[in-house]
PDB file of C-alpha atoms in Angstrom:
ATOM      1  CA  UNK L   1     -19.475  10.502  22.214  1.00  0.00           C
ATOM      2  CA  UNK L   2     -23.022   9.868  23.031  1.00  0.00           C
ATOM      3  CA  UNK L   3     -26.020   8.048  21.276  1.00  0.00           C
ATOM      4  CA  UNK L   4     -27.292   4.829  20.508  1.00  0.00           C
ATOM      5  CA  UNK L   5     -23.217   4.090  18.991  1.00  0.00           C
ATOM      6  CA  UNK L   6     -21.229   5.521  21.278  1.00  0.00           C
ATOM      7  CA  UNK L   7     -18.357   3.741  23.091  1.00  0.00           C
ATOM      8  CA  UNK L   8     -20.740   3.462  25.904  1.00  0.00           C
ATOM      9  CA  UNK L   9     -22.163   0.336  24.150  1.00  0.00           C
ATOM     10  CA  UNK L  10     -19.324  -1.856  24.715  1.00  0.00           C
ATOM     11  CA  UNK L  11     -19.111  -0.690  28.505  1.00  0.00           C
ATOM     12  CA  UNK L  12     -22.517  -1.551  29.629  1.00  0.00           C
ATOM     13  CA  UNK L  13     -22.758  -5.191  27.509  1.00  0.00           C
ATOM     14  CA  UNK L  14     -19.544  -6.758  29.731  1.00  0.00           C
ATOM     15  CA  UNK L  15     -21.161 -10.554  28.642  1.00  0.00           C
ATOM     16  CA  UNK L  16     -20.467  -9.462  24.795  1.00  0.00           C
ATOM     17  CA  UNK L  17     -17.265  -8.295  24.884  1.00  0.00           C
ATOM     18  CA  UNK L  18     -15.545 -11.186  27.457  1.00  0.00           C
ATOM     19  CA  UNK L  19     -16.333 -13.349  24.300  1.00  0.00           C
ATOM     20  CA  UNK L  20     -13.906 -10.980  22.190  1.00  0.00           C
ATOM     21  CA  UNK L  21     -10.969 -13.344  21.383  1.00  0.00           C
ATOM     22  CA  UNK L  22      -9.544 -11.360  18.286  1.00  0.00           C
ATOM     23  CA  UNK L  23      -9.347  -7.672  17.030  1.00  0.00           C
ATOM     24  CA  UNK L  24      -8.734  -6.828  13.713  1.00  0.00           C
ATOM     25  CA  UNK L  25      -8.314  -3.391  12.163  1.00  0.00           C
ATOM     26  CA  UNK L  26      -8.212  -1.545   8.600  1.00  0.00           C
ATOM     27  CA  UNK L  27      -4.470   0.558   8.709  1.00  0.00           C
ATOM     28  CA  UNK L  28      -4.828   3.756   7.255  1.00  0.00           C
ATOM     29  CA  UNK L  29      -7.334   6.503   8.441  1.00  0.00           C
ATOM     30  CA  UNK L  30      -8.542   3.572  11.184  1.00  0.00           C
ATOM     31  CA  UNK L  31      -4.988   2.590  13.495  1.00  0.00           C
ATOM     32  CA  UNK L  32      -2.649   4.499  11.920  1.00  0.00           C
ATOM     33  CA  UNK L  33      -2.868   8.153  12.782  1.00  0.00           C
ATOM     34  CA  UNK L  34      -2.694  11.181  10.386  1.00  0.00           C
ATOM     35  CA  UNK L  35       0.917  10.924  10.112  1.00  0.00           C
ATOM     36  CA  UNK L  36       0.637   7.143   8.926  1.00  0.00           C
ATOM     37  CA  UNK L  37       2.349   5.949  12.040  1.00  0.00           C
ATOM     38  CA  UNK L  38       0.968   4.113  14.930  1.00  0.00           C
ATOM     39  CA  UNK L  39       0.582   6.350  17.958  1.00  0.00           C
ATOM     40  CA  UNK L  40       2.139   5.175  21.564  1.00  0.00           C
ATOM     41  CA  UNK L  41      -1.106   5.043  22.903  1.00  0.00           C
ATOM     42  CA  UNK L  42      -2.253   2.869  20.100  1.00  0.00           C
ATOM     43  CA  UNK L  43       0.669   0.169  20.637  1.00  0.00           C
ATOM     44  CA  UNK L  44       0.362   0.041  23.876  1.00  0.00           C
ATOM     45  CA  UNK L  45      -3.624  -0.848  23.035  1.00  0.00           C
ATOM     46  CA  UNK L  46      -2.262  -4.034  21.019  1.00  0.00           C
ATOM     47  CA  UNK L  47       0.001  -4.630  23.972  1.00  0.00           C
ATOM     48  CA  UNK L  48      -3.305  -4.765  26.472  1.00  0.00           C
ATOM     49  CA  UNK L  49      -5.208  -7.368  23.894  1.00  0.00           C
ATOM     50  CA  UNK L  50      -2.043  -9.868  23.783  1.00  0.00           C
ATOM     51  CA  UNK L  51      -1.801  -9.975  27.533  1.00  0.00           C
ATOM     52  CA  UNK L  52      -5.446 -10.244  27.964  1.00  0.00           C
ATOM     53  CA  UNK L  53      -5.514 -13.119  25.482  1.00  0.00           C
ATOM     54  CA  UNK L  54      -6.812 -11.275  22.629  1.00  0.00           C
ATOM     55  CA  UNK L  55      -5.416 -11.941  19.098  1.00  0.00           C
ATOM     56  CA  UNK L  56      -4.190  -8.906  16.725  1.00  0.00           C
ATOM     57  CA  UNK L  57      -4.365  -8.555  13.099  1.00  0.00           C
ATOM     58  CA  UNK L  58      -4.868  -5.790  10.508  1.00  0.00           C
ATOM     59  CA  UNK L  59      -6.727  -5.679   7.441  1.00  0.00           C
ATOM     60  CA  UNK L  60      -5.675  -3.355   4.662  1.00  0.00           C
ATOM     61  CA  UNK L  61      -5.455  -2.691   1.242  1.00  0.00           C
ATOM     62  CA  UNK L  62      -2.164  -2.246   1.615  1.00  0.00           C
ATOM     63  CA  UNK L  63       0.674  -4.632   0.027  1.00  0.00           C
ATOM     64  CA  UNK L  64       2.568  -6.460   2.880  1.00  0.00           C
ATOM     65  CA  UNK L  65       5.881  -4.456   2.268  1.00  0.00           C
ATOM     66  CA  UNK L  66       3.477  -1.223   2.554  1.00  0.00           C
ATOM     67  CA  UNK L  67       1.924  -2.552   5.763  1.00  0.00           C
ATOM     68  CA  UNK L  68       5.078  -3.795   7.862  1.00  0.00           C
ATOM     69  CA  UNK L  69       7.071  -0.545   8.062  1.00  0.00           C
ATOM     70  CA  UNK L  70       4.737   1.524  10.260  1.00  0.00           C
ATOM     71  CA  UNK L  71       3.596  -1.821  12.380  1.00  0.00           C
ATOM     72  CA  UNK L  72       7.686  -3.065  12.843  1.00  0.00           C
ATOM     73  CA  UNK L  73       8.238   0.447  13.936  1.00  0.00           C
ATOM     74  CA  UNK L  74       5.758   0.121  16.691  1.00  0.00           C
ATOM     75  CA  UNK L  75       7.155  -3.340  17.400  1.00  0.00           C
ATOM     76  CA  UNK L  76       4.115  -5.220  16.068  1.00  0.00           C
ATOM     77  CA  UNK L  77       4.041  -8.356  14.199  1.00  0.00           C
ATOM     78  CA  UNK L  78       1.259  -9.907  13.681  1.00  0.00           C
ATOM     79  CA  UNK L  79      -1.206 -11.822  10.882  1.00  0.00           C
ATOM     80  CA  UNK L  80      -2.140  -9.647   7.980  1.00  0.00           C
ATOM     81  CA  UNK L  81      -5.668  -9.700   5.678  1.00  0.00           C
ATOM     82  CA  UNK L  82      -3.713  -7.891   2.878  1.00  0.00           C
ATOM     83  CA  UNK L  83      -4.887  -5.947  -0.224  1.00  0.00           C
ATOM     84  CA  UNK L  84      -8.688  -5.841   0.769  1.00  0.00           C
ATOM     85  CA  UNK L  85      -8.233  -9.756   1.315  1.00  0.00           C
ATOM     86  CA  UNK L  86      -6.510 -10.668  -1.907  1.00  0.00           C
ATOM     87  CA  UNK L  87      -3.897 -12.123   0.247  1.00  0.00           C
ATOM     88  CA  UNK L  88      -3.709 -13.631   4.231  1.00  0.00           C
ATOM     89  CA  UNK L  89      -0.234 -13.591   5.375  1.00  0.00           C
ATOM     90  CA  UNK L  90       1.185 -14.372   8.983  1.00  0.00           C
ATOM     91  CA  UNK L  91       3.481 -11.487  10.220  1.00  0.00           C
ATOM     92  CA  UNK L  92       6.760 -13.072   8.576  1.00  0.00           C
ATOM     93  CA  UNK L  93       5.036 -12.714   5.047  1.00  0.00           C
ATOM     94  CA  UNK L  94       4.369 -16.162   4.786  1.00  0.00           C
ATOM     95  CA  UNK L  95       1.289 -17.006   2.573  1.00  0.00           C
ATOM     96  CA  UNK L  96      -1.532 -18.711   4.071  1.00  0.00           C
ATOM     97  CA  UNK L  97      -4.363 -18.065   1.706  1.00  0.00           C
ATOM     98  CA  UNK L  98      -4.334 -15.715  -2.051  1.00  0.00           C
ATOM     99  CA  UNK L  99      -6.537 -14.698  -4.964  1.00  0.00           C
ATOM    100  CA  UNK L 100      -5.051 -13.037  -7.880  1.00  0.00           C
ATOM    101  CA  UNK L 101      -6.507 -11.395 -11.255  1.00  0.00           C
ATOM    102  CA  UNK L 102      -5.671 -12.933 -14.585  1.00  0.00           C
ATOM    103  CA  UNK L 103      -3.648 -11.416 -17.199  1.00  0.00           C
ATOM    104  CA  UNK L 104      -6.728 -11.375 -19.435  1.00  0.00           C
ATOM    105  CA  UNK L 105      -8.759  -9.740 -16.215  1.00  0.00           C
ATOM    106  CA  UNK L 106      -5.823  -7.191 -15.868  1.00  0.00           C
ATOM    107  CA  UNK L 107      -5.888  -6.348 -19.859  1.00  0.00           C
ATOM    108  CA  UNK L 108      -9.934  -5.578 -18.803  1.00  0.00           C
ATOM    109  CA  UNK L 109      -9.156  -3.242 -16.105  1.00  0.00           C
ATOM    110  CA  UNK L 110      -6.744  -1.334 -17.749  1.00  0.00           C
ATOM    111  CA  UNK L 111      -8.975  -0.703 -20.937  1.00  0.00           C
ATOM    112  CA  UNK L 112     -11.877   0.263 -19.015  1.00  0.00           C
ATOM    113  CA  UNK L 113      -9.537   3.030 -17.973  1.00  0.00           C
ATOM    114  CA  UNK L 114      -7.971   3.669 -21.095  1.00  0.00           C
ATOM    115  CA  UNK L 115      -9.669   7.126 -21.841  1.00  0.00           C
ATOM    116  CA  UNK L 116      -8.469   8.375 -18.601  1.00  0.00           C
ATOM    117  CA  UNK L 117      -4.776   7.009 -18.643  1.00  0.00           C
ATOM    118  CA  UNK L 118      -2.984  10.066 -19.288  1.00  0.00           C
ATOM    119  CA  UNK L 119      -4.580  11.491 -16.330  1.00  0.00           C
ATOM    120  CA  UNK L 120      -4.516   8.863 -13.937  1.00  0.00           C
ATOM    121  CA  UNK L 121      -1.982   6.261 -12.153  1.00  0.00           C
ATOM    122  CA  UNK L 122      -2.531   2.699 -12.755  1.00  0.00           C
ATOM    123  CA  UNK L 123      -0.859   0.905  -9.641  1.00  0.00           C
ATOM    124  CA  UNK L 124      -0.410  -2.982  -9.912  1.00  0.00           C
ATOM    125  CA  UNK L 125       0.545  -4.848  -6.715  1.00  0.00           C
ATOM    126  CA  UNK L 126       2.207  -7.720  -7.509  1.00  0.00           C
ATOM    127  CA  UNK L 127       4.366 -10.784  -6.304  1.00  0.00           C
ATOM    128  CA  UNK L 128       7.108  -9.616  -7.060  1.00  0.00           C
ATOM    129  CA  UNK L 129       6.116  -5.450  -5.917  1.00  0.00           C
ATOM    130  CA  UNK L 130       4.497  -2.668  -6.958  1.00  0.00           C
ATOM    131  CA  UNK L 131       4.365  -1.339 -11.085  1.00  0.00           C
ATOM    132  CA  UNK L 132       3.360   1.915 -11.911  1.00  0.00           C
ATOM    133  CA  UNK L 133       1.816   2.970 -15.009  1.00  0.00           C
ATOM    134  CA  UNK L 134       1.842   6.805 -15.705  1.00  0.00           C
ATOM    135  CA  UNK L 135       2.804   9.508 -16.442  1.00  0.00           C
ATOM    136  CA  UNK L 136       6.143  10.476 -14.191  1.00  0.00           C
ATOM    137  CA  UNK L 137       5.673  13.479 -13.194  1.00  0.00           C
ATOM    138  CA  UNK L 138       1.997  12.882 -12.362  1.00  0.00           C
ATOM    139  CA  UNK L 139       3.270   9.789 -10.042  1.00  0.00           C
ATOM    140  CA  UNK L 140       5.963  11.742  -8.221  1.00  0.00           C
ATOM    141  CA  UNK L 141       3.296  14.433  -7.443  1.00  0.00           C
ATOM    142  CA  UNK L 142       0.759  12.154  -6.353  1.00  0.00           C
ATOM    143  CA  UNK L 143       2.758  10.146  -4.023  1.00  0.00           C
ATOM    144  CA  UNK L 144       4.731  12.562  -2.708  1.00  0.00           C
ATOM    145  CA  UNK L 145       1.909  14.773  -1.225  1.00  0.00           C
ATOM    146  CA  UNK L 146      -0.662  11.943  -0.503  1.00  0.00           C
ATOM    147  CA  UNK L 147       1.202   8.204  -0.134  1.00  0.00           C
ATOM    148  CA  UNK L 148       4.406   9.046   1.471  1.00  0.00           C
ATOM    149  CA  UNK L 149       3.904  10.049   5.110  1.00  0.00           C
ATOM    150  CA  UNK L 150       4.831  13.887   5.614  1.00  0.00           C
ATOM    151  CA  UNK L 151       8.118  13.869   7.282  1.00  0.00           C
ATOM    152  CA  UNK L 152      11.964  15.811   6.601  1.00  0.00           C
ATOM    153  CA  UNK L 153      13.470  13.373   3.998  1.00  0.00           C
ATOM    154  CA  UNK L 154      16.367  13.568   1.990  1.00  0.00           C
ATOM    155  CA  UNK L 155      16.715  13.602  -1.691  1.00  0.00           C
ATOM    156  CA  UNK L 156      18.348  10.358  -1.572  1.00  0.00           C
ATOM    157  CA  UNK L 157      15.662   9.133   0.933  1.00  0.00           C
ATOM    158  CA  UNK L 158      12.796  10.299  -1.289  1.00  0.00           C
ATOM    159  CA  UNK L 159      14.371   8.824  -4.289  1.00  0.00           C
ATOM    160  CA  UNK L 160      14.658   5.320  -2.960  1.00  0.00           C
ATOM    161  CA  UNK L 161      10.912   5.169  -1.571  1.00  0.00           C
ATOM    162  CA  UNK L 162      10.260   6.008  -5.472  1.00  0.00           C
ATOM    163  CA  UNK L 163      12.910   3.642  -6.741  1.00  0.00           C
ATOM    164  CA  UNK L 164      10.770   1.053  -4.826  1.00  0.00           C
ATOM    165  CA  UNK L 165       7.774   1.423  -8.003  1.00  0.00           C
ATOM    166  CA  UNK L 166       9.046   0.192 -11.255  1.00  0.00           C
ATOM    167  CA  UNK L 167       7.578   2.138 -14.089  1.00  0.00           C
ATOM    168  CA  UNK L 168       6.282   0.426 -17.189  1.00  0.00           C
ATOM    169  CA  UNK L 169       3.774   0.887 -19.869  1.00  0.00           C
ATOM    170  CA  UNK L 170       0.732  -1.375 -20.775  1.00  0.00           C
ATOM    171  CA  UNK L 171       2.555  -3.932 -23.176  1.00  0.00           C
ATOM    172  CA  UNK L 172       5.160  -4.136 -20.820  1.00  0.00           C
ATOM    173  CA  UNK L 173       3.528  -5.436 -17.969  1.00  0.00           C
ATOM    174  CA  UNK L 174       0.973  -7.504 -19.681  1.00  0.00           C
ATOM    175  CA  UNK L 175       3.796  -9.349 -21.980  1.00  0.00           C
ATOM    176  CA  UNK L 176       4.787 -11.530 -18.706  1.00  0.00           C
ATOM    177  CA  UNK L 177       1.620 -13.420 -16.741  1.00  0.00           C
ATOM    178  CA  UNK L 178       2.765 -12.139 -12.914  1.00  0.00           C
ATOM    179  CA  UNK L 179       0.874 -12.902  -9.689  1.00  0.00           C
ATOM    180  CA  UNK L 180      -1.377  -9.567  -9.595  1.00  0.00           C
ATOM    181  CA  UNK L 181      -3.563  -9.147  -6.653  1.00  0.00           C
ATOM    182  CA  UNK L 182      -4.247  -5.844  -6.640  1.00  0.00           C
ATOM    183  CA  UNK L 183      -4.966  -2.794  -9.569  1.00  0.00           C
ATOM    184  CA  UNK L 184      -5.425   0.811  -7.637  1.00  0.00           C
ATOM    185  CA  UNK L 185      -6.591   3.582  -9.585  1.00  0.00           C
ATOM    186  CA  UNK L 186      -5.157   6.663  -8.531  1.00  0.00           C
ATOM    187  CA  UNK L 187      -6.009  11.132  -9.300  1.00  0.00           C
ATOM    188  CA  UNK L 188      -6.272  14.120  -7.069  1.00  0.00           C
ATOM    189  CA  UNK L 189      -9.206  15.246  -9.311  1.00  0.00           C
ATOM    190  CA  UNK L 190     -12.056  12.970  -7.449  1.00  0.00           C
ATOM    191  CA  UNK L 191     -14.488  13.855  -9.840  1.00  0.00           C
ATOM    192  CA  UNK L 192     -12.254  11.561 -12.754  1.00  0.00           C
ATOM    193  CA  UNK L 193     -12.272   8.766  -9.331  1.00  0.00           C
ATOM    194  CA  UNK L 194     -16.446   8.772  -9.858  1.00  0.00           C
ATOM    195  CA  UNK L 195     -16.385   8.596 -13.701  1.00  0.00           C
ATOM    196  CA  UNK L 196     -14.021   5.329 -14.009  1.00  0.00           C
ATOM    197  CA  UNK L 197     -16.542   3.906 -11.175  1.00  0.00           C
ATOM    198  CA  UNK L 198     -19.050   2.505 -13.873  1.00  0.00           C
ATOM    199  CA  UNK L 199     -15.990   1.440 -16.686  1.00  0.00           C
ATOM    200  CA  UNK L 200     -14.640  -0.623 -13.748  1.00  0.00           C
ATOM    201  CA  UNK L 201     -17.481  -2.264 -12.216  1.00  0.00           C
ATOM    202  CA  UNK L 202     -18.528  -3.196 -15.178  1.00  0.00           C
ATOM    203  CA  UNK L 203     -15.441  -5.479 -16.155  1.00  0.00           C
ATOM    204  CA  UNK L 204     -16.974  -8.158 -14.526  1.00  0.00           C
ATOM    205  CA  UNK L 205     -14.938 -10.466 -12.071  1.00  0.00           C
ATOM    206  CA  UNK L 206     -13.981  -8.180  -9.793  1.00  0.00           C
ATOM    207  CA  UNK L 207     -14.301  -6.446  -6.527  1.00  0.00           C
ATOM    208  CA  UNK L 208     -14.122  -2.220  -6.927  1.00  0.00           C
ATOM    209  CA  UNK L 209     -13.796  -0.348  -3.221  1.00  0.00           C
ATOM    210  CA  UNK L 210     -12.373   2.750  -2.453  1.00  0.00           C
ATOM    211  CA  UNK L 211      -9.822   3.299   0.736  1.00  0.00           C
ATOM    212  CA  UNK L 212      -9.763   7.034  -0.337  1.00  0.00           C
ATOM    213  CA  UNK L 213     -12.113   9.730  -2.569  1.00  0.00           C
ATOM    214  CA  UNK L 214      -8.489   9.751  -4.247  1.00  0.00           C
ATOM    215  CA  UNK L 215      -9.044   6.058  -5.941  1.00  0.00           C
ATOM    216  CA  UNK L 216     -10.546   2.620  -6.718  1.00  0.00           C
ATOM    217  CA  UNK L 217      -8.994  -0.156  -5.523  1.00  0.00           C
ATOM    218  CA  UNK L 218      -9.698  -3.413  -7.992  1.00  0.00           C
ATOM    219  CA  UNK L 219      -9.358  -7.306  -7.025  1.00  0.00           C
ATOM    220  CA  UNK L 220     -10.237 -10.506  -7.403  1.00  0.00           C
ATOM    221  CA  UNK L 221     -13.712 -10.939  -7.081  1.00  0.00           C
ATOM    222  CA  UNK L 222     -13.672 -13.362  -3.919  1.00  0.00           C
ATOM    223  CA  UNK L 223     -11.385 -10.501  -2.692  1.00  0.00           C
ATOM    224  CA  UNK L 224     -12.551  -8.180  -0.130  1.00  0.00           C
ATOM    225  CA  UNK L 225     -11.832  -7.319   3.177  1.00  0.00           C
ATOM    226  CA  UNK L 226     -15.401  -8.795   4.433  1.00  0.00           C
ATOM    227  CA  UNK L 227     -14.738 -12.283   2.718  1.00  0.00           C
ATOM    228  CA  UNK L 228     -10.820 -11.779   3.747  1.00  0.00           C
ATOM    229  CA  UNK L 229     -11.915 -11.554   7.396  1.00  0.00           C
ATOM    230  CA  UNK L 230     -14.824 -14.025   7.474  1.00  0.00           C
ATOM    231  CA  UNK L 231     -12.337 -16.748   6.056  1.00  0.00           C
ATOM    232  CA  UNK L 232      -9.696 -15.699   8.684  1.00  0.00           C
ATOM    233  CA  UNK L 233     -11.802 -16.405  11.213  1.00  0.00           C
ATOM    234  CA  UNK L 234     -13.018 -19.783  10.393  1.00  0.00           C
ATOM    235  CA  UNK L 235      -9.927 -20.848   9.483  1.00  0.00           C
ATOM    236  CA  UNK L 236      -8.651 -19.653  13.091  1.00  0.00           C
ATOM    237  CA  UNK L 237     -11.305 -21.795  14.678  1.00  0.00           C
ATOM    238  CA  UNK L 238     -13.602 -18.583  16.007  1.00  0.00           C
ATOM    239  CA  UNK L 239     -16.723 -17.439  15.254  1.00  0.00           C
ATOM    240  CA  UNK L 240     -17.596 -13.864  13.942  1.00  0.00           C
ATOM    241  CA  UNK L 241     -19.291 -13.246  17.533  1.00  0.00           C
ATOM    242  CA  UNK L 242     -15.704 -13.117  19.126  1.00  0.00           C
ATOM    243  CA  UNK L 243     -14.264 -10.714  16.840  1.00  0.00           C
ATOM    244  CA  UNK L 244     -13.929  -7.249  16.813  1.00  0.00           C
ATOM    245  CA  UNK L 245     -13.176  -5.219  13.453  1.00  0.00           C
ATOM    246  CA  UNK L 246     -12.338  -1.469  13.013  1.00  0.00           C
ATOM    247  CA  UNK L 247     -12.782   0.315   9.476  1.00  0.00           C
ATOM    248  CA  UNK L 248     -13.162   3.949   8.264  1.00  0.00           C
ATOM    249  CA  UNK L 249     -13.602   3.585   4.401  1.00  0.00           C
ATOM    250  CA  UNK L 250     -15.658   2.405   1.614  1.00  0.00           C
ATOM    251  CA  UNK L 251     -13.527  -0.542   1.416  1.00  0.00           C
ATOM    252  CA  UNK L 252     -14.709  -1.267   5.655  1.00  0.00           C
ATOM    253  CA  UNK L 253     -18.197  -1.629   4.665  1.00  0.00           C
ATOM    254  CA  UNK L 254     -18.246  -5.389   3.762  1.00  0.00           C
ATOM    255  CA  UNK L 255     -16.050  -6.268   6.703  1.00  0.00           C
ATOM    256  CA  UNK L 256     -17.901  -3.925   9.192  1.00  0.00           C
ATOM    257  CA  UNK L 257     -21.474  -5.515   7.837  1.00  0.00           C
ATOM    258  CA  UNK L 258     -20.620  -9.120   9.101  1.00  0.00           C
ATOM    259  CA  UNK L 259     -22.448  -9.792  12.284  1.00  0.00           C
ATOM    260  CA  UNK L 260     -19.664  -9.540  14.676  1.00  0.00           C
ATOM    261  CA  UNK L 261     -19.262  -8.971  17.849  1.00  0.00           C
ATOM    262  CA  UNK L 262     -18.230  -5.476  17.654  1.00  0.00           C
ATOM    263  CA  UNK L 263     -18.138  -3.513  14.822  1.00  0.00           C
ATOM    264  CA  UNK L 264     -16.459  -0.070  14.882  1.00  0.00           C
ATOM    265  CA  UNK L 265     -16.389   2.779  12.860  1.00  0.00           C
ATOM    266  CA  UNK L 266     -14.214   5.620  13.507  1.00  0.00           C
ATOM    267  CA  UNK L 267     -15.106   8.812  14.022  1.00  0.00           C
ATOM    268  CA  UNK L 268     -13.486  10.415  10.729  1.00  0.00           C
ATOM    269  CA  UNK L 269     -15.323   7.510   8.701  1.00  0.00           C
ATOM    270  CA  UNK L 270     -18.069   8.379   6.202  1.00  0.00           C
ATOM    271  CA  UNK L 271     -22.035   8.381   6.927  1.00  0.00           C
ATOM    272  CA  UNK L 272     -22.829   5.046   4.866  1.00  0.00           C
ATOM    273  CA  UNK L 273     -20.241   3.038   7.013  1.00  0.00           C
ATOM    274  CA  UNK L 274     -21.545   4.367  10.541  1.00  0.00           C
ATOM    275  CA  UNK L 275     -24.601   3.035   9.114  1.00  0.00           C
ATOM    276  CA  UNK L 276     -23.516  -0.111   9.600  1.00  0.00           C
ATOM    277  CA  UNK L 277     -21.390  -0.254  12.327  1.00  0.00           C
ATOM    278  CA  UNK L 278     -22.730  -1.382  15.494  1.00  0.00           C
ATOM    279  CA  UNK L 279     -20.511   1.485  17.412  1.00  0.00           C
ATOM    280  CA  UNK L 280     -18.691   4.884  16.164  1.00  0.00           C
ATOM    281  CA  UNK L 281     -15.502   5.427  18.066  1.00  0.00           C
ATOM    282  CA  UNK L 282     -12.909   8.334  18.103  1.00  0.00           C
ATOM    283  CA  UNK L 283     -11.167   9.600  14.168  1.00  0.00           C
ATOM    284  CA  UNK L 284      -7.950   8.295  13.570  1.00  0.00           C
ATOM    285  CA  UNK L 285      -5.753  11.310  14.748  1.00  0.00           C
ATOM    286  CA  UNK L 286      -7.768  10.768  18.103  1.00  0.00           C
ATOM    287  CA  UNK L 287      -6.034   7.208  18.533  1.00  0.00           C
ATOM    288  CA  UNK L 288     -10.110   6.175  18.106  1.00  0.00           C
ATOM    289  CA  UNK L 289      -8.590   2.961  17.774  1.00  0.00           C
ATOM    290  CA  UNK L 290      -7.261   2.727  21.679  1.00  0.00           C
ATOM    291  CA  UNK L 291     -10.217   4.583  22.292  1.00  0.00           C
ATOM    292  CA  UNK L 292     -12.593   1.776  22.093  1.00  0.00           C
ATOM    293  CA  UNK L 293      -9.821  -0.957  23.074  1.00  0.00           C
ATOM    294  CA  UNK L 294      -9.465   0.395  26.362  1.00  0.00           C
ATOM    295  CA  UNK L 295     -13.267   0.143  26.913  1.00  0.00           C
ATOM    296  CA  UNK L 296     -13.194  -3.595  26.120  1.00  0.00           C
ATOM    297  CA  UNK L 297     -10.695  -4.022  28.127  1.00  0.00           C
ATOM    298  CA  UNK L 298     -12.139  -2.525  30.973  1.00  0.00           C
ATOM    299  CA  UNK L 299     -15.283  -4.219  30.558  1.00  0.00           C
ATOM    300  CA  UNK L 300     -13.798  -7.690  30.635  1.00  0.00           C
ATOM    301  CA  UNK L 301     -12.201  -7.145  34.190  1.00  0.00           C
TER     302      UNK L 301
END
């Protein structure tokens, strides 16, 4: 990759990137690759940081249950800015920092949606896991072709990564006030994704970002993955300076904006967040991630 963005950037200014002391990165589409697994060359990336002295963390919209399967599989534990910074947890699960949405808020969200609702998936994250409201057959389409990472499963495989959702309706759900961090907004028909856009934002309290064209992802208001990240760093004693953040999605921009030391966006990321990253690396299924690591690694030596 050339340009004013290209990896080259990190190479040439060996002063800026010495003073990296963490790296933190969105999962999918970012460090995950298209298989939502984290490539060899990818883990072994991680594996260079921690011996160079170089803390690890993600930052995801993903629940903490969602996040730890593909990182224990590649032997990683380490801290986690959950649900676009609705939660901090340390790789154990332990809670270090959380903002939730009301029951009232929740009622908001879901009747800004309400003209859509037989058409879309209402995921709430929650405390105590992940609700689904909609339509069944809609949610076992939906996750099956774009959640659930494409790989030979059984039926009794497939049926307990959908056991792991509990369905309910509206009334349900609301009737008991649980810890809610997180209300996703889920169709394949994108076009439905942009009309809910204005409904949504305009509840009022909240923070609306997309990970995919496929949905909206809705938290607190003092949750995103910018504020998520800027917290975990001055609560870990650093400065923004000595960070490095990687990102692909809508829901990257506010971390990716903060005047860091590196910024990255990868390759397979859209327009508006390239924009504001201060380098573009490699996509995803390109292990973009190790792509760039490598470089600041080599550029600290």
């Amino acid at each position: 990759m050339t340009g004013q963005k290209s990896l080259e950037r990190i190479a040439q200014d060996k002063d800026r990137s010495r003073r990296i002391r963490l790296v933190a990165t969105d999962m999918d589409g970012s460090f995950l690759d298209g298989s939502g697994r984290v490539s060899e060359r990818n883990a072994r990336a991680v594996k260079g940081l921690l011996q160079a002295g170089i803390k690890f963390a993600v930052c995801t919209g993903r629940s903490f249950r969602e996040a730890k399967g593909p990182l224990l599989e590649a032997g990683i534990c380490c801290d986690m800015i959950a649900m676009n910074g609705a939660a901090v947890l340390d790789g154990s699960g332990g809670v270090k920092r959380e903002y939730v949405l009301a029951r009232e808020k929740l009622g908001e969200i879901l009747d800004a949606v309400e003209p859509w609702k037989d058409r879309l998936i209402v995921q709430m994250v929650t405390g105590e896991g992940e609700y689904i409201l909609a339509e069944e057959t809609l949610f076992r389409h939906f996750f099956s072709t774009r959640i659930f990472p494409e790989r030979e499963r059984s039926p009794e495989e497939e049926e307990a990564l959908f056991q792991a959702y509990r369905r309910v309706d509206r009334e349900e759900f609301l009737k008991k006030d649980r810890k809610c961090f997180k209300a996703v907004t889920l169709s394949e028909d994108t076009q439905l994704i942009k009309d809910i856009k204005g409904p949504l934002t305009a509840v009022g309290g909240v923070c609306v970002a997309a990970s995919f064209p496929t949905n909206w992802e809705v938290t607190h208001e003092k949750a995103s993955k910018g504020a998520g990240l800027k917290a975990y760093i001055e609560e870990s004693g650093l400065k923004l300076w000595e960070v490095m953040a990687f990102g692909d999605g809508d829901n990257d921009r506010t971390m990716l904006s903060l005047p860091l030391g590196w910024s990255v966006a990868m390759g397979n990321g859209g327009e508006y967040l390239k924009e504001a990253a201060q380098v573009i690396t490699g996509a995803n299924t390109e292990d973009g991630f190790a792509q760039a690591v490598e470089v600041l690694l080599a550029g600290r030596k």
